[in-house]
Amino acid sequence: MESSTAKYYSRLDHLRFIAALLVLVWHSIHFQNVAPTSYVPTFWPLSILEEGHTGVALFMTLSGFIFHALCRNRKIIYLEFIRNRILRIAPLFLVWTLYLFYTENIDPTKLAVAMLALLNRDVVPGVGWTIIVEFQFYLIFPFLLSFSLRYGIRYLIALVVLAMLFRLGTWYTQGSVQVLAYWTIFGRIDQFLMGMIGSELFFRYPRQIGRLRVLISLLVAWIVLYQRFNSLGGFYNHSGYPSPSSIWVYFPTLEGIFYSLIAASYMALDRKIPRLVDKCLSWLGTLSFSFYLNHLLVIAVCLKLCADVGWSVKGFEQGLLFCFLVVLPCLTVLSAFTYRLIELPFLAMRRNYLGVDQRSLVTAIR
């Protein structure tokens, strides 16, 4: 992830591409009922692709990880930080919001109010809801960073517990909490916070967590858990498990814990990645924001093209082939254009937002 702070972590770009790929696969195999939402792959590791919505959780966790890694122990110039975040996400986000406004039946008044008030559910079109949640995190991140330095990691952990209590109360009184947990900052904040904690672990204990067996163990454990989640109903809760959707009280936290540990372990991994692989994955990672905003249109176009040439894409296996052989190449080309023509010129306008080292300030206060 290349930043205005002049720090660069190529492996974070690798993970950003994987997050985008998970979401791409999920929408590709479920777009227009290509595969039934109740499908459970026979080959169990594929469940994490069938439940690829988890890529959103990985994105959110990486946001916390990235900003903590870039800004650790530094004072943030708040207005410059927010200015940079607007330059990063607003241009392409506004392009897609306007496009969807002109092509879908969207109430302009509700849309304007939702964007200005940073509201998202059922109003901001397409995948824009995640951008709103991301920006809500940007607004509070400088404070979280400062408070975590003053009070320690326990402050971030306590906030995670507080968020779980909000969700528990909602589930207990309303019988369901999935909407709050999946679509809003009250569920996603766990992942941002766990990303920050994972970044701190990366800096403090790189030798302990940067071993290949640690990374493999984390990946296998998480894929097994996700297969279990998928087989017991998954995102769409087909089997009614666990009734009534109580898993969403703690599931965002679980995603944040695993993805933060996986990110920290991968970042600290004591194995060299081949240069060509590193460069390719890094380049794809730089396109991840364009990937994310572009992918629904590309899926729709590719699905119609396949139908026009006589291929009616049906089933999970065909959906995977359709995603990797048709959608991914087309999406990469389009995303390279939108990144170069829309994102990059505004990224060049960013300025440094980091001030003095906060550790000296905290020492002085104490």
Coordinates of C-alpha atoms in Angstrom, one line a residue:
M1 CA 0.0 0.0 0.0
E2 CA 1.7 3.2 -1.2
S3 CA 1.0 6.2 0.9
S4 CA 1.7 9.9 1.0
T5 CA 3.9 9.1 4.0
A6 CA 6.5 7.5 1.6
K7 CA 6.2 4.1 3.3
Y8 CA 5.3 1.1 1.2
Y9 CA 4.4 -2.4 2.1
S10 CA 4.0 -4.5 -1.0
R11 CA 2.5 -7.5 0.9
L12 CA -0.4 -5.4 2.0
D13 CA -1.2 -4.9 -1.6
H14 CA -1.1 -8.6 -2.1
L15 CA -3.8 -9.0 0.6
R16 CA -5.9 -6.2 -0.8
F17 CA -6.0 -8.0 -4.1
I18 CA -7.1 -11.2 -2.3
A19 CA -9.9 -9.3 -0.6
A20 CA -11.1 -7.9 -3.9
L21 CA -10.9 -11.3 -5.5
L22 CA -13.0 -12.9 -2.7
V23 CA -15.8 -10.3 -3.3
L24 CA -15.5 -10.7 -7.1
V25 CA -15.9 -14.5 -6.8
W26 CA -18.9 -14.2 -4.5
H27 CA -20.8 -11.8 -6.7
S28 CA -19.8 -13.7 -9.9
I29 CA -21.2 -17.0 -8.7
H30 CA -24.3 -15.6 -7.2
F31 CA -25.1 -12.9 -9.8
Q32 CA -28.5 -13.6 -11.4
N33 CA -28.6 -17.0 -9.5
V34 CA -25.6 -18.5 -11.3
A35 CA -25.3 -20.8 -8.3
P36 CA -27.9 -21.2 -5.5
T37 CA -27.0 -19.3 -2.3
S38 CA -27.5 -22.5 -0.4
Y39 CA -24.8 -24.4 -2.2
V40 CA -22.0 -25.9 -0.1
P41 CA -18.9 -27.0 -2.1
T42 CA -17.9 -30.7 -1.8
F43 CA -14.2 -29.6 -1.7
W44 CA -14.4 -27.9 1.7
P45 CA -11.6 -25.2 1.1
L46 CA -13.8 -23.7 -1.6
S47 CA -16.4 -22.6 1.0
I48 CA -14.5 -19.4 1.6
L49 CA -15.0 -18.5 -2.1
E50 CA -18.7 -19.5 -1.9
E51 CA -18.9 -17.1 1.1
G52 CA -16.7 -14.5 -0.5
H53 CA -18.5 -11.6 1.2
T54 CA -15.8 -12.1 3.8
G55 CA -13.5 -10.2 1.5
V56 CA -15.3 -7.0 2.8
A57 CA -14.1 -8.0 6.3
L58 CA -10.6 -8.5 5.1
F59 CA -10.7 -5.0 3.4
M60 CA -11.9 -3.4 6.7
T61 CA -9.3 -5.2 8.8
L62 CA -6.5 -4.2 6.3
S63 CA -7.7 -0.6 6.6
G64 CA -7.0 -0.6 10.3
F65 CA -3.7 -2.5 9.8
I66 CA -2.5 -0.2 7.0
F67 CA -3.2 3.1 8.8
H68 CA -1.8 2.0 12.1
A69 CA 1.4 0.7 10.3
L70 CA 1.8 4.0 8.4
C71 CA 1.0 6.3 11.4
R72 CA 2.3 4.3 14.4
N73 CA 3.6 6.6 17.1
R74 CA 3.1 9.7 15.0
K75 CA 0.8 12.7 15.5
I76 CA -1.7 13.0 12.6
I77 CA -2.6 16.4 11.2
Y78 CA -6.3 15.8 11.1
L79 CA -7.5 18.0 8.3
E80 CA -4.6 16.9 6.0
F81 CA -5.5 13.3 6.8
I82 CA -9.1 13.7 5.9
R83 CA -8.2 15.7 2.8
N84 CA -6.0 12.8 1.7
R85 CA -8.7 10.3 2.3
I86 CA -11.2 12.3 0.2
L87 CA -8.7 12.5 -2.6
R88 CA -8.2 8.7 -2.3
I89 CA -11.8 7.5 -2.5
A90 CA -14.1 10.4 -3.6
P91 CA -13.3 10.7 -7.4
L92 CA -14.0 7.2 -8.4
F93 CA -16.7 6.8 -5.9
L94 CA -18.5 9.8 -7.2
V95 CA -18.1 8.6 -10.8
W96 CA -19.8 5.4 -9.9
T97 CA -22.5 7.0 -7.8
L98 CA -23.4 9.3 -10.7
Y99 CA -23.4 6.4 -13.1
L100 CA -25.7 4.4 -10.9
F101 CA -27.9 7.4 -10.3
Y102 CA -28.5 7.8 -14.1
T103 CA -28.9 4.1 -14.7
E104 CA -31.0 3.0 -11.7
N105 CA -34.2 4.3 -10.0
I106 CA -32.6 6.2 -7.2
D107 CA -34.2 9.0 -5.2
P108 CA -31.8 12.0 -5.6
T109 CA -32.8 13.6 -2.3
K110 CA -32.3 10.5 -0.3
L111 CA -29.0 9.8 -2.0
A112 CA -27.7 13.3 -1.3
V113 CA -28.8 13.2 2.3
A114 CA -27.3 9.7 2.8
M115 CA -23.9 10.8 1.4
L116 CA -23.8 14.0 3.4
A117 CA -24.9 12.3 6.6
L118 CA -22.6 9.3 5.9
L119 CA -25.6 6.9 6.0
N120 CA -25.6 3.9 3.8
R121 CA -28.2 1.1 4.2
D122 CA -30.5 0.8 1.2
V123 CA -29.7 4.3 -0.1
V124 CA -26.2 4.5 -1.5
P125 CA -26.2 2.4 -4.7
G126 CA -24.1 -0.6 -5.6
V127 CA -21.2 -1.4 -3.2
G128 CA -21.0 2.2 -2.1
W129 CA -22.2 1.3 1.4
T130 CA -18.7 0.0 2.2
I131 CA -17.2 3.3 1.2
I132 CA -19.4 5.1 3.6
V133 CA -18.4 2.8 6.5
E134 CA -14.7 3.2 5.5
F135 CA -15.0 7.0 5.7
Q136 CA -16.7 6.8 9.1
F137 CA -13.6 4.9 10.3
Y138 CA -11.3 7.5 8.7
L139 CA -13.1 10.2 10.8
I140 CA -12.3 8.5 14.1
F141 CA -9.0 6.8 13.3
P142 CA -6.7 9.7 14.4
F143 CA -8.4 9.7 17.8
L144 CA -8.2 5.9 18.1
L145 CA -4.5 6.1 17.3
S146 CA -3.9 8.8 19.9
F147 CA -5.9 7.1 22.6
S148 CA -4.3 3.7 21.9
L149 CA -0.9 5.3 22.4
R150 CA -2.0 6.9 25.7
Y151 CA -3.9 4.0 27.2
G152 CA -2.4 1.0 25.3
I153 CA -3.8 -1.8 23.2
R154 CA -6.3 -2.6 26.0
Y155 CA -8.2 0.6 25.0
L156 CA -8.8 -0.9 21.5
I157 CA -9.8 -4.3 23.0
A158 CA -12.2 -2.6 25.3
L159 CA -13.9 -0.9 22.3
V160 CA -14.3 -4.2 20.6
V161 CA -16.0 -5.6 23.7
L162 CA -18.2 -2.5 23.7
A163 CA -19.2 -3.0 20.1
M164 CA -20.1 -6.6 20.9
L165 CA -22.3 -5.5 23.8
F166 CA -24.2 -3.1 21.4
R167 CA -24.8 -6.1 19.0
L168 CA -25.7 -8.4 21.9
G169 CA -28.3 -5.9 23.1
T170 CA -29.8 -5.5 19.6
W171 CA -30.0 -9.3 19.2
Y172 CA -31.5 -9.8 22.6
T173 CA -34.2 -7.1 22.1
Q174 CA -34.9 -7.5 18.4
G175 CA -34.1 -11.2 17.7
S176 CA -31.7 -10.4 14.9
V177 CA -28.5 -8.4 14.5
Q178 CA -27.1 -9.4 11.1
V179 CA -28.0 -6.0 9.4
L180 CA -26.3 -4.0 12.2
A181 CA -23.3 -6.4 12.2
Y182 CA -22.8 -6.7 8.4
W183 CA -23.8 -3.3 6.9
T184 CA -22.8 -0.7 9.5
I185 CA -19.9 0.6 11.5
F186 CA -21.3 -1.1 14.7
G187 CA -20.3 -4.4 13.2
R188 CA -17.3 -3.4 11.1
I189 CA -15.6 -1.4 13.8
D190 CA -14.3 -4.7 15.3
Q191 CA -12.4 -5.4 12.1
F192 CA -10.8 -1.9 11.9
L193 CA -9.8 -2.2 15.6
M194 CA -8.4 -5.7 15.2
G195 CA -6.5 -4.5 12.2
M196 CA -4.8 -1.9 14.3
I197 CA -4.0 -4.5 17.0
G198 CA -2.6 -6.8 14.3
S199 CA -0.3 -4.1 13.1
E200 CA 1.0 -3.6 16.6
L201 CA 1.7 -7.3 16.9
F202 CA 3.5 -7.2 13.6
F203 CA 5.9 -4.5 15.0
R204 CA 6.3 -6.1 18.4
Y205 CA 6.6 -9.8 17.7
P206 CA 7.7 -10.3 14.1
R207 CA 9.9 -13.3 14.8
Q208 CA 7.2 -15.2 16.7
I209 CA 4.3 -14.6 14.2
G210 CA 6.4 -14.5 11.0
R211 CA 6.9 -18.2 10.7
L212 CA 5.5 -20.2 7.8
R213 CA 3.9 -22.8 10.1
V214 CA 2.1 -20.0 12.0
L215 CA 0.7 -18.6 8.8
I216 CA -0.4 -21.9 7.5
S217 CA -2.0 -22.9 10.8
L218 CA -4.0 -19.6 10.8
L219 CA -5.1 -20.1 7.2
V220 CA -6.2 -23.7 7.6
A221 CA -8.0 -23.0 10.9
W222 CA -9.9 -20.1 9.3
I223 CA -10.9 -22.0 6.2
V224 CA -12.1 -24.9 8.3
L225 CA -14.2 -22.5 10.4
Y226 CA -15.6 -20.8 7.3
Q227 CA -16.6 -24.2 5.8
R228 CA -18.4 -24.9 9.0
F229 CA -20.2 -21.6 8.9
N230 CA -21.1 -22.2 5.3
S231 CA -22.4 -25.7 5.9
L232 CA -24.6 -24.5 8.8
G233 CA -26.4 -21.8 6.7
G234 CA -23.8 -19.2 6.0
F235 CA -24.6 -15.6 5.1
Y236 CA -28.1 -16.4 4.0
N237 CA -28.8 -18.5 7.0
H238 CA -30.6 -21.2 5.0
S239 CA -30.7 -23.8 7.8
G240 CA -31.8 -21.3 10.5
Y241 CA -28.5 -21.7 12.3
P242 CA -27.8 -20.4 14.9
S243 CA -31.3 -19.3 15.7
P244 CA -32.0 -16.5 15.7
S245 CA -28.8 -15.2 13.9
S246 CA -26.9 -14.9 17.2
I247 CA -23.7 -15.7 15.4
W248 CA -23.6 -12.1 14.1
V249 CA -23.0 -10.9 17.7
Y250 CA -19.5 -12.2 17.5
F251 CA -18.8 -13.1 13.9
P252 CA -17.4 -9.7 12.9
T253 CA -15.0 -9.9 15.8
L254 CA -13.9 -13.4 14.7
E255 CA -13.3 -12.2 11.2
G256 CA -11.2 -9.3 12.5
I257 CA -9.2 -11.5 14.8
F258 CA -8.2 -14.0 12.1
Y259 CA -7.6 -11.5 9.3
S260 CA -5.5 -9.3 11.6
L261 CA -3.4 -12.3 12.7
I262 CA -3.1 -13.6 9.1
A263 CA -2.1 -10.1 7.9
A264 CA 0.5 -9.7 10.7
S265 CA 1.9 -13.2 10.0
Y266 CA 2.1 -12.7 6.2
M267 CA 3.7 -9.3 6.7
A268 CA 6.4 -10.7 9.0
L269 CA 6.8 -13.9 7.1
D270 CA 10.5 -14.9 7.0
R271 CA 10.3 -16.2 3.4
K272 CA 11.2 -14.2 0.4
I273 CA 8.5 -13.9 -2.3
P274 CA 9.8 -14.3 -5.9
R275 CA 10.2 -10.8 -7.4
L276 CA 7.9 -11.4 -10.4
V277 CA 5.1 -12.7 -8.1
D278 CA 5.6 -9.8 -5.7
K279 CA 5.4 -7.2 -8.5
C280 CA 2.3 -8.8 -10.2
L281 CA 0.4 -9.1 -6.9
S282 CA 1.4 -5.6 -5.9
W283 CA 0.2 -4.2 -9.1
L284 CA -3.1 -6.0 -8.9
G285 CA -3.4 -4.7 -5.3
T286 CA -3.0 -1.1 -6.4
L287 CA -6.1 -1.7 -8.6
S288 CA -8.1 -3.2 -5.8
F289 CA -10.3 -0.1 -5.2
S290 CA -11.1 0.1 -8.9
F291 CA -11.7 -3.7 -8.9
Y292 CA -14.2 -3.3 -6.1
L293 CA -16.2 -0.4 -7.6
N294 CA -16.1 -1.7 -11.2
H295 CA -16.8 -5.4 -10.7
L296 CA -20.6 -5.5 -10.7
L297 CA -20.9 -3.8 -14.1
V298 CA -18.2 -6.1 -15.5
I299 CA -20.0 -9.2 -14.2
A300 CA -23.3 -8.1 -15.7
V301 CA -21.7 -7.3 -19.1
C302 CA -19.7 -10.6 -19.2
L303 CA -22.7 -12.6 -18.2
K304 CA -24.7 -11.1 -21.1
L305 CA -21.9 -11.7 -23.5
C306 CA -21.7 -15.3 -22.5
A307 CA -25.4 -15.7 -23.0
D308 CA -25.2 -14.1 -26.4
V309 CA -22.6 -16.7 -27.5
G310 CA -24.6 -19.6 -26.2
W311 CA -23.0 -20.2 -22.7
S312 CA -25.6 -20.1 -20.0
V313 CA -23.5 -20.0 -16.9
K314 CA -25.0 -22.2 -14.3
G315 CA -23.7 -23.8 -11.1
F316 CA -20.8 -23.2 -8.8
E317 CA -18.1 -24.8 -10.9
Q318 CA -19.1 -22.9 -14.0
G319 CA -19.4 -19.7 -12.0
L320 CA -15.8 -20.1 -10.9
L321 CA -14.6 -20.6 -14.5
F322 CA -16.7 -17.7 -15.6
C323 CA -15.1 -15.5 -12.9
F324 CA -11.5 -16.4 -13.5
L325 CA -11.5 -16.9 -17.2
V326 CA -13.9 -14.1 -18.3
V327 CA -14.6 -11.6 -15.6
L328 CA -11.2 -11.2 -14.1
P329 CA -9.3 -10.4 -17.3
C330 CA -12.0 -7.9 -18.4
L331 CA -12.1 -6.3 -14.9
T332 CA -8.3 -6.0 -14.8
V333 CA -8.3 -4.0 -18.1
L334 CA -11.1 -1.7 -17.1
S335 CA -9.6 -1.2 -13.6
A336 CA -6.2 -0.3 -15.1
F337 CA -8.0 2.5 -17.0
T338 CA -10.0 3.8 -14.1
Y339 CA -7.0 3.7 -11.8
R340 CA -4.8 5.5 -14.3
L341 CA -7.3 8.1 -15.5
I342 CA -9.4 8.8 -12.4
E343 CA -7.6 7.6 -9.2
L344 CA -3.9 8.3 -10.0
P345 CA -4.2 12.1 -10.8
F346 CA -5.9 12.7 -7.5
L347 CA -3.5 10.5 -5.6
A348 CA -0.7 12.7 -6.8
M349 CA -2.4 15.6 -5.0
R350 CA -2.0 14.1 -1.6
R351 CA 0.2 15.7 1.0
N352 CA 2.0 14.4 4.1
Y353 CA -0.3 14.3 7.1
L354 CA 2.1 13.1 9.8
G355 CA 3.5 15.3 12.5
V356 CA 5.9 14.7 15.4
D357 CA 6.4 11.4 17.2
Q358 CA 3.7 11.1 19.8
R359 CA 5.8 8.9 22.1
S360 CA 7.7 12.0 23.2
L361 CA 4.5 13.8 23.8
V362 CA 3.1 11.0 26.0
T363 CA 6.3 10.9 28.0
A364 CA 6.1 14.6 28.6
I365 CA 2.5 14.3 29.7
R366 CA 3.3 11.5 32.1

